[in-house]
Amino acid sequence: MQNGLNRIDGRIVMVGAGIGGLAAARALALLGAKVTVLEQAPAITEVGAGIQLGPNGTAVMRALGLDQALRDTGTPIGRALVLRNRHGARLARFPMSGLKRPDDYLFVHRADLIKVLEQGARAAGVTIDLGQRITGVRTGTPSDPMAVVETDGKEITAPLVIGADGLHSVTARTLGDRGQPFFTGQVAWRATVPKDPSPTAEVELYMAPGRHLVTYPLRGGTLRNIVAVEERSTWTEESWSRQDDPANLRAAFAQMGDRVQHLLARVETAHIWGLFRHPVAERWHGTGVALMGDAVHPTLPFLAQGACMALEDAWVLAACLAGNSDQNLALAGYQLRRHDRCRRIVDAATRNAWAYHLSGPLALGAHTGMRVLGTLAPQKPIRSFAWLYDHDVTNA
Ligand code: FAD
């Protein structure tokens, strides 16, 4: 790593080999730490889904030396956000060119991102122990600052344990109550379809009363990612691995135009998950323990920032540990640098949903407004998120 950071000596145990855990493991190992990642899965495999990496996330991949490896996977560059009504008519096209680093807005297959991060972590000397399910973590005490990780049948101690164990984090429980999540009244399906006949390197967003659908290309246009959100009153589990009959997805979006029907007709496997709102955790560290990623700030997907925030956390956590030899102060500095930014991002994602699902005169008004904006000031909506996308934690 650059920027004149100091060497980190000592052992670090990372819980979770997801996007945040692997990125932080590489960053810390490059700075000299001896990092072991404990992952519950027997193999590092990923769901077949896409994610959007905004320039703020890509900046971290570049600083970790992994940007080119990611682009080599055929990752297309996102050129614009195109808003369409339920019939498919274009309302507005908002180009990414308004950003400082538009070529860093990428459409990535999650499996490709995880693979690049895993290879990067191993190349930096990280040990990844698979099939290790953590059942509990205990913080250290002033007299014995070592933290303890409990796995099935054994305990591991380390001066620093980092919980990168995602949405249902076991590590987070050790730092107290994270507050109750609540069901937003929305569910989301995700699916990919092969060989899209009209690949455009754009995010297409189709809006209809009570639902919207987002789609973009992956792997150089050989795959297309679909995320479809519907409002409903009945609760659905907050799990990323639950499958649903694709017929339910098609039925929910039957009122949309030909393009959407054509895409959904080719869906063979669909996953569904309930969208829950979580408060951003107030406590991100204790003696010998730190949290990152979805373990502290799970977000709704409406700004596509979950992975980007985990990548930003990874860099800032490593930089703070390298910048201060007092671990407690380093961790306090990490939370200070991350908490308010993450809360702002989570709040912005929450606000985005309502505008997509309007009906009747409200929809008419909003769609007219989008048309006018798309004609008169097409760069304005994306530029209003400059605070998010143009921010580069590796330069801060
Ligand atoms: P994860 O990547 O979830 O990793 C957690 C890891 O911890 C997993 O490997 C898990 O197996 C392991 N683990 C959990 N519990 C234990 C335990 N007890 N013991 C050992 N290991 C454990 N984000 C974006 O930025 N842009 C997008 O466009 C986007 N789209 C998404 C689309 C979908 C369909 C989904 C599901 C998510 C999307 N996200 C997106 C969100 C993003 O993927 C997450 O926010 C991100 O993965 C969080 O990273 P993380 O490292 O905190 O957790």
Coordinates of C-alpha atoms and ligand atoms in Angstrom, one line a residue:
M1 CA 0.0 0.0 0.0
Q2 CA 1.1 3.6 -0.6
N3 CA 0.6 6.9 1.2
G4 CA 3.4 6.4 3.7
L5 CA 1.5 4.1 6.0
N6 CA 3.4 2.4 8.8
R7 CA 3.9 -1.4 9.0
I8 CA 1.4 -3.3 11.1
D9 CA 3.0 -6.1 13.2
G10 CA 0.9 -8.8 14.8
R11 CA -1.8 -11.3 14.2
I12 CA -5.3 -10.5 13.0
V13 CA -8.2 -12.9 12.8
M14 CA -10.8 -11.9 10.2
V15 CA -14.3 -13.5 10.5
G16 CA -15.8 -13.8 7.0
A17 CA -14.4 -14.2 3.5
G18 CA -16.9 -11.9 1.8
I19 CA -16.2 -8.7 -0.1
G20 CA -15.2 -6.6 3.0
G21 CA -13.2 -9.3 4.8
L22 CA -11.1 -10.3 1.8
A23 CA -10.4 -6.7 0.9
A24 CA -9.4 -5.8 4.4
A25 CA -7.3 -9.0 4.7
R26 CA -5.3 -8.0 1.6
A27 CA -4.9 -4.4 2.8
L28 CA -3.7 -5.5 6.2
A29 CA -1.4 -8.2 4.9
L30 CA 0.2 -5.8 2.5
L31 CA 1.0 -3.6 5.5
G32 CA 2.8 -6.5 7.2
A33 CA 0.1 -8.1 9.4
K34 CA -0.3 -11.9 9.7
V35 CA -3.9 -12.3 8.7
T36 CA -6.0 -15.5 9.0
V37 CA -9.6 -15.4 7.6
L38 CA -12.1 -17.8 9.0
E39 CA -15.0 -18.5 6.7
Q40 CA -18.0 -20.7 7.4
A41 CA -18.5 -21.9 3.9
P42 CA -16.6 -25.1 2.8
A43 CA -15.6 -23.3 -0.5
I44 CA -15.6 -19.7 -1.6
T45 CA -18.4 -19.6 -4.1
E46 CA -20.8 -16.8 -4.9
V47 CA -24.3 -16.3 -5.9
G48 CA -24.8 -15.6 -9.6
A49 CA -25.6 -11.9 -9.3
G50 CA -24.2 -8.6 -10.4
I51 CA -23.3 -5.6 -8.4
Q52 CA -22.6 -2.1 -9.4
L53 CA -19.2 -0.7 -8.3
G54 CA -19.3 3.0 -8.1
P55 CA -16.0 5.0 -8.5
N56 CA -15.7 5.2 -4.7
G57 CA -15.5 1.4 -4.5
T58 CA -13.3 1.0 -7.6
A59 CA -10.8 3.5 -6.0
V60 CA -10.2 1.0 -3.3
M61 CA -9.7 -1.9 -5.7
R62 CA -7.1 0.3 -7.5
A63 CA -5.3 1.2 -4.3
L64 CA -5.2 -2.6 -3.5
G65 CA -3.6 -3.2 -6.9
L66 CA -6.6 -5.2 -8.1
D67 CA -8.4 -2.9 -10.5
Q68 CA -6.9 -4.4 -13.7
A69 CA -7.6 -7.9 -12.6
L70 CA -11.3 -7.0 -12.1
R71 CA -11.5 -5.3 -15.5
D72 CA -9.9 -8.3 -17.1
T73 CA -13.0 -10.4 -16.2
G74 CA -14.9 -8.5 -18.9
T75 CA -16.5 -6.0 -16.5
P76 CA -18.3 -3.4 -18.5
I77 CA -18.1 0.3 -17.7
G78 CA -21.5 1.9 -16.8
R79 CA -22.2 4.8 -19.1
A80 CA -25.6 6.0 -17.9
L81 CA -28.7 5.5 -15.9
V82 CA -31.7 5.3 -18.2
L83 CA -35.2 5.7 -16.6
R84 CA -38.2 4.1 -18.4
N85 CA -41.9 3.9 -17.6
R86 CA -43.7 0.6 -17.3
H87 CA -44.2 0.4 -21.1
G88 CA -40.5 0.8 -21.8
A89 CA -40.7 4.4 -23.1
R90 CA -37.6 6.4 -22.2
L91 CA -38.2 9.2 -19.7
A92 CA -34.6 10.3 -19.2
R93 CA -31.0 9.4 -19.7
F94 CA -28.5 10.5 -17.0
P95 CA -24.9 10.0 -18.1
M96 CA -22.1 9.1 -15.7
S97 CA -19.9 11.6 -17.5
G98 CA -20.8 14.1 -14.8
L99 CA -18.6 12.2 -12.3
K100 CA -14.9 12.9 -11.8
R101 CA -14.0 9.3 -12.7
P102 CA -16.8 8.1 -15.0
D103 CA -14.7 5.1 -16.3
D104 CA -14.6 3.8 -12.7
Y105 CA -18.3 3.0 -12.7
L106 CA -18.4 -0.7 -13.2
F107 CA -20.9 -3.6 -13.6
V108 CA -19.3 -6.6 -11.8
H109 CA -20.3 -10.2 -11.4
R110 CA -20.1 -10.9 -7.6
A111 CA -18.3 -14.2 -8.3
D112 CA -15.6 -12.3 -10.3
L113 CA -15.2 -9.7 -7.6
I114 CA -14.8 -12.3 -4.8
K115 CA -12.4 -14.3 -7.0
V116 CA -10.2 -11.3 -7.6
L117 CA -10.2 -10.4 -3.9
E118 CA -9.5 -14.0 -2.8
Q119 CA -6.6 -14.3 -5.2
G120 CA -5.3 -10.9 -4.0
A121 CA -5.6 -11.9 -0.4
R122 CA -3.7 -15.2 -0.9
A123 CA -1.0 -13.5 -3.0
A124 CA -0.5 -11.0 -0.1
G125 CA 0.1 -14.0 2.3
V126 CA -3.3 -14.2 3.9
T127 CA -4.4 -17.7 5.2
I128 CA -8.0 -18.6 4.5
D129 CA -9.5 -21.3 6.6
L130 CA -12.7 -22.6 5.1
G131 CA -15.5 -24.5 6.9
Q132 CA -14.9 -22.5 10.1
R133 CA -18.2 -21.4 11.5
I134 CA -17.8 -18.9 14.3
T135 CA -20.2 -19.3 17.1
G136 CA -19.2 -16.4 19.3
V137 CA -16.6 -13.7 19.9
R138 CA -15.5 -12.2 23.2
T139 CA -13.8 -8.9 23.5
G140 CA -10.6 -8.5 25.6
T141 CA -10.4 -6.7 28.9
P142 CA -8.1 -4.0 30.2
S143 CA -6.1 -6.7 32.0
D144 CA -6.2 -9.2 29.2
P145 CA -6.7 -7.4 25.9
M146 CA -6.7 -10.5 23.7
A147 CA -10.0 -11.2 22.0
V148 CA -11.4 -14.7 21.7
V149 CA -13.1 -16.4 18.7
E150 CA -15.2 -19.5 19.4
T151 CA -15.6 -22.0 16.6
D152 CA -17.2 -25.4 16.9
G153 CA -15.0 -27.1 19.4
K154 CA -12.1 -24.7 19.8
E155 CA -11.1 -21.2 20.8
I156 CA -8.6 -18.9 19.0
T157 CA -7.2 -15.8 20.7
A158 CA -5.8 -12.8 18.8
P159 CA -4.9 -9.2 19.6
L160 CA -7.4 -8.1 17.0
V161 CA -10.5 -9.9 15.6
I162 CA -12.4 -8.2 12.8
G163 CA -16.0 -9.1 12.2
A164 CA -16.7 -9.0 8.5
D165 CA -19.4 -11.6 8.8
G166 CA -22.1 -9.8 7.1
L167 CA -25.8 -9.2 7.7
H168 CA -26.4 -11.7 10.5
S169 CA -23.0 -11.1 12.1
V170 CA -22.1 -13.2 15.1
T171 CA -19.2 -10.8 15.9
A172 CA -21.6 -7.8 16.1
R173 CA -23.5 -9.5 18.9
T174 CA -20.5 -9.3 21.2
L175 CA -20.7 -5.5 21.0
G176 CA -24.3 -5.3 22.1
D177 CA -27.8 -4.7 20.6
R178 CA -27.7 -3.4 17.0
G179 CA -31.4 -2.3 17.2
Q180 CA -34.3 -4.0 15.6
P181 CA -34.6 -4.2 11.8
F182 CA -38.0 -3.8 10.3
F183 CA -39.6 -5.1 7.1
T184 CA -40.0 -2.3 4.5
G185 CA -42.9 -3.9 2.8
Q186 CA -40.8 -4.7 -0.2
V187 CA -39.3 -7.8 -1.6
A188 CA -36.6 -8.1 -4.3
W189 CA -35.9 -10.9 -6.8
R190 CA -32.6 -11.2 -8.5
A191 CA -31.7 -13.3 -11.5
T192 CA -29.3 -13.3 -14.5
V193 CA -30.1 -14.2 -18.1
P194 CA -27.5 -15.2 -20.7
K195 CA -26.7 -13.6 -24.1
D196 CA -28.7 -10.5 -23.9
P197 CA -29.8 -9.6 -27.4
S198 CA -29.4 -5.8 -26.9
P199 CA -26.5 -5.2 -24.6
T200 CA -26.0 -1.6 -23.6
A201 CA -23.5 -0.6 -20.9
E202 CA -26.3 1.3 -19.1
V203 CA -28.4 0.8 -16.0
E204 CA -32.0 0.5 -17.2
L205 CA -34.6 1.3 -14.6
Y206 CA -38.3 0.5 -15.4
M207 CA -40.8 2.1 -13.0
A208 CA -44.4 1.1 -12.4
P209 CA -46.9 1.6 -9.6
G210 CA -45.7 -0.4 -6.6
R211 CA -42.7 -1.9 -8.3
H212 CA -39.5 -1.3 -10.3
L213 CA -37.0 -3.4 -12.2
V214 CA -33.3 -2.6 -12.7
T215 CA -31.1 -4.4 -15.3
Y216 CA -27.6 -4.0 -16.6
P217 CA -25.0 -6.1 -18.5
L218 CA -22.2 -8.3 -16.9
R219 CA -19.1 -10.0 -18.3
G220 CA -18.9 -8.0 -21.5
G221 CA -22.6 -8.4 -22.3
T222 CA -22.7 -12.2 -22.1
L223 CA -24.9 -12.0 -19.1
R224 CA -27.6 -9.5 -17.9
N225 CA -28.4 -8.9 -14.3
I226 CA -31.9 -8.3 -13.1
V227 CA -33.1 -7.0 -9.8
A228 CA -36.9 -6.6 -9.5
V229 CA -38.6 -5.0 -6.4
E230 CA -42.3 -5.3 -5.5
E231 CA -44.2 -3.7 -2.6
R232 CA -46.1 -6.3 -0.6
S233 CA -47.6 -6.5 2.9
T234 CA -46.6 -10.0 3.7
W235 CA -43.2 -10.6 5.2
T236 CA -40.4 -12.4 3.4
E237 CA -37.2 -13.7 4.9
E238 CA -34.1 -11.6 4.8
S239 CA -31.9 -14.2 3.2
W240 CA -29.9 -14.0 0.0
S241 CA -30.1 -17.7 -0.8
R242 CA -33.8 -18.4 -0.9
Q243 CA -35.1 -19.4 -4.3
D244 CA -38.5 -18.5 -5.8
D245 CA -40.4 -19.9 -8.8
P246 CA -39.6 -17.6 -11.7
A247 CA -43.3 -17.7 -12.6
N248 CA -44.0 -15.5 -9.5
L249 CA -41.5 -12.9 -10.8
R250 CA -43.1 -12.9 -14.2
A251 CA -46.6 -12.6 -12.7
A252 CA -45.5 -9.6 -10.5
F253 CA -44.2 -7.8 -13.6
A254 CA -46.7 -8.9 -16.2
Q255 CA -48.0 -5.3 -16.6
M256 CA -44.6 -4.1 -17.9
G257 CA -43.7 -3.7 -21.6
D258 CA -42.2 -6.1 -24.1
R259 CA -38.6 -5.6 -23.2
V260 CA -39.1 -6.6 -19.6
Q261 CA -41.4 -9.5 -20.6
H262 CA -38.7 -10.7 -23.0
L263 CA -36.0 -10.6 -20.3
L264 CA -38.2 -12.3 -17.6
A265 CA -39.3 -15.0 -20.0
R266 CA -35.7 -16.2 -20.1
V267 CA -35.2 -16.4 -16.3
E268 CA -34.6 -20.0 -15.2
T269 CA -33.6 -19.4 -11.6
A270 CA -34.7 -16.6 -9.3
H271 CA -33.8 -15.7 -5.8
I272 CA -36.0 -13.6 -3.5
W273 CA -35.2 -11.7 -0.4
G274 CA -37.2 -9.4 2.0
L275 CA -35.9 -5.8 2.3
F276 CA -35.4 -4.7 5.9
R277 CA -34.2 -1.4 7.2
H278 CA -31.4 -1.6 9.8
P279 CA -30.1 1.2 11.9
V280 CA -26.4 1.9 11.4
A281 CA -24.6 0.4 14.5
E282 CA -23.5 2.9 17.1
R283 CA -20.6 0.8 18.4
W284 CA -18.1 -0.5 15.8
H285 CA -15.3 -1.6 18.1
G286 CA -14.5 -2.9 21.5
T287 CA -11.2 -4.1 23.1
G288 CA -9.5 -6.2 20.5
V289 CA -12.6 -6.4 18.2
A290 CA -13.7 -4.3 15.2
L291 CA -16.7 -4.6 12.8
M292 CA -17.0 -3.7 9.2
G293 CA -19.3 -4.0 6.2
D294 CA -22.9 -5.3 6.5
A295 CA -22.1 -6.3 10.1
V296 CA -22.4 -2.6 11.0
H297 CA -24.3 -0.9 8.2
P298 CA -26.6 -3.1 6.0
T299 CA -28.3 -1.0 3.4
L300 CA -31.3 -1.2 1.1
P301 CA -30.1 -1.9 -2.5
F302 CA -31.5 1.3 -4.0
L303 CA -28.2 3.0 -4.3
A304 CA -26.1 -0.1 -5.0
Q305 CA -23.5 0.8 -2.3
G306 CA -23.3 -2.2 0.1
A307 CA -20.1 -3.6 -1.5
C308 CA -18.6 -0.2 -2.0
M309 CA -19.1 0.7 1.7
A310 CA -17.4 -2.6 2.7
L311 CA -14.5 -1.8 0.4
E312 CA -14.2 1.7 1.8
D313 CA -14.3 0.3 5.4
A314 CA -11.5 -2.2 4.5
W315 CA -9.2 0.5 3.4
V316 CA -9.9 3.0 6.2
L317 CA -9.6 0.3 8.9
A318 CA -6.2 -0.8 7.5
A319 CA -5.0 2.8 7.2
C320 CA -6.1 3.7 10.7
L321 CA -4.3 0.7 12.2
A322 CA -1.2 1.6 10.2
G323 CA -1.5 5.2 11.3
N324 CA -1.7 4.7 15.0
S325 CA 0.2 2.2 17.1
D326 CA -2.4 2.4 19.9
Q327 CA -5.0 0.0 18.7
N328 CA -7.9 1.4 20.7
L329 CA -7.2 4.9 19.3
A330 CA -6.8 3.5 15.8
L331 CA -10.2 1.8 16.0
A332 CA -11.9 4.9 17.4
G333 CA -10.4 6.9 14.5
Y334 CA -11.8 4.2 12.1
Q335 CA -15.3 4.6 13.4
L336 CA -15.1 8.3 13.4
R337 CA -14.1 8.4 9.8
R338 CA -16.7 5.9 8.7
H339 CA -19.9 6.2 10.8
D340 CA -21.4 9.4 9.5
R341 CA -20.6 8.8 5.8
C342 CA -22.1 5.3 6.0
R343 CA -25.3 6.7 7.7
R344 CA -25.6 9.3 5.0
I345 CA -25.3 6.6 2.3
V346 CA -27.8 4.3 4.0
D347 CA -30.3 7.1 4.5
A348 CA -29.9 8.2 0.8
A349 CA -30.6 4.6 -0.3
T350 CA -33.7 4.5 1.8
R351 CA -35.1 7.7 0.3
N352 CA -34.6 6.4 -3.3
A353 CA -37.2 3.7 -3.2
W354 CA -40.4 5.8 -3.1
A355 CA -39.8 7.8 -6.2
Y356 CA -39.7 4.6 -8.4
H357 CA -43.0 3.2 -7.3
L358 CA -45.4 6.2 -7.7
S359 CA -48.8 5.8 -9.3
G360 CA -51.6 8.1 -10.8
P361 CA -51.0 11.9 -10.9
L362 CA -47.9 11.7 -8.7
A363 CA -46.3 9.4 -11.2
L364 CA -47.3 11.6 -14.1
G365 CA -45.8 14.6 -12.4
A366 CA -42.6 12.9 -11.4
H367 CA -42.1 11.3 -14.9
T368 CA -42.7 14.7 -16.5
G369 CA -40.1 16.2 -14.1
M370 CA -37.6 13.5 -15.0
R371 CA -38.2 14.1 -18.8
V372 CA -37.5 17.8 -18.3
L373 CA -34.4 17.2 -16.2
G374 CA -33.2 14.6 -18.7
T375 CA -33.5 17.2 -21.5
L376 CA -32.3 20.4 -19.7
A377 CA -29.8 19.2 -17.2
P378 CA -29.0 15.5 -17.8
Q379 CA -25.8 15.5 -15.7
K380 CA -27.5 17.1 -12.6
P381 CA -29.0 14.0 -10.9
I382 CA -25.7 12.0 -11.0
R383 CA -23.7 15.1 -10.0
S384 CA -25.9 15.5 -7.0
F385 CA -24.3 12.3 -5.8
A386 CA -20.7 13.6 -6.3
W387 CA -20.3 13.5 -2.4
L388 CA -20.8 9.7 -2.8
Y389 CA -19.1 8.6 -6.0
D390 CA -16.3 11.2 -6.3
H391 CA -15.1 10.5 -2.7
D392 CA -11.8 8.5 -2.6
V393 CA -11.0 7.1 0.8
T394 CA -7.5 6.1 -0.4
N395 CA -6.7 9.8 -0.9
A396 CA -8.4 11.1 2.2
Ligands
FAD1 P1 -20.6 -10.4 2.8 O1 -20.0 -10.1 1.5 O2 -22.0 -10.8 2.9 O3 -19.6 -11.5 3.5 C1 -19.9 -12.1 4.8 C2 -19.1 -13.4 4.9 O4 -19.1 -13.8 6.2 C3 -19.7 -14.5 4.0 O5 -18.7 -15.1 3.3 C4 -20.3 -15.4 5.1 O6 -20.3 -16.8 4.7 C5 -19.3 -15.2 6.2 N1 -19.9 -15.5 7.6 C6 -21.1 -15.1 8.0 N2 -21.3 -15.6 9.3 C7 -20.2 -16.3 9.6 C8 -19.8 -17.1 10.7 N3 -20.6 -17.2 11.8 N4 -18.6 -17.7 10.8 C9 -17.8 -17.6 9.6 N5 -18.1 -17.0 8.5 C10 -19.3 -16.3 8.5 N6 -23.6 -3.7 -3.1 C11 -23.1 -2.8 -3.9 O7 -22.2 -2.0 -3.5 N7 -23.6 -2.6 -5.2 C12 -24.6 -3.5 -5.7 O8 -25.0 -3.3 -6.9 C13 -25.0 -4.5 -4.9 N8 -26.0 -5.4 -5.4 C14 -26.3 -6.5 -4.6 C15 -27.1 -7.4 -5.2 C16 -27.4 -8.5 -4.4 C17 -28.3 -9.6 -5.1 C18 -27.0 -8.7 -3.1 C19 -27.3 -9.9 -2.3 C20 -26.2 -7.7 -2.5 C21 -25.8 -6.6 -3.3 N9 -25.0 -5.6 -2.7 C22 -24.5 -4.6 -3.5 C23 -24.6 -5.7 -1.3 C24 -23.2 -6.2 -1.1 O9 -23.0 -7.4 -1.8 C25 -23.0 -6.4 0.4 O10 -23.3 -5.1 1.0 C26 -21.6 -6.8 0.6 O11 -21.3 -8.1 0.2 C27 -21.2 -6.7 2.1 O12 -19.9 -7.2 2.3 P2 -19.5 -7.9 3.7 O13 -18.1 -8.3 3.5 O14 -19.9 -7.0 4.8 O15 -20.4 -9.2 3.8

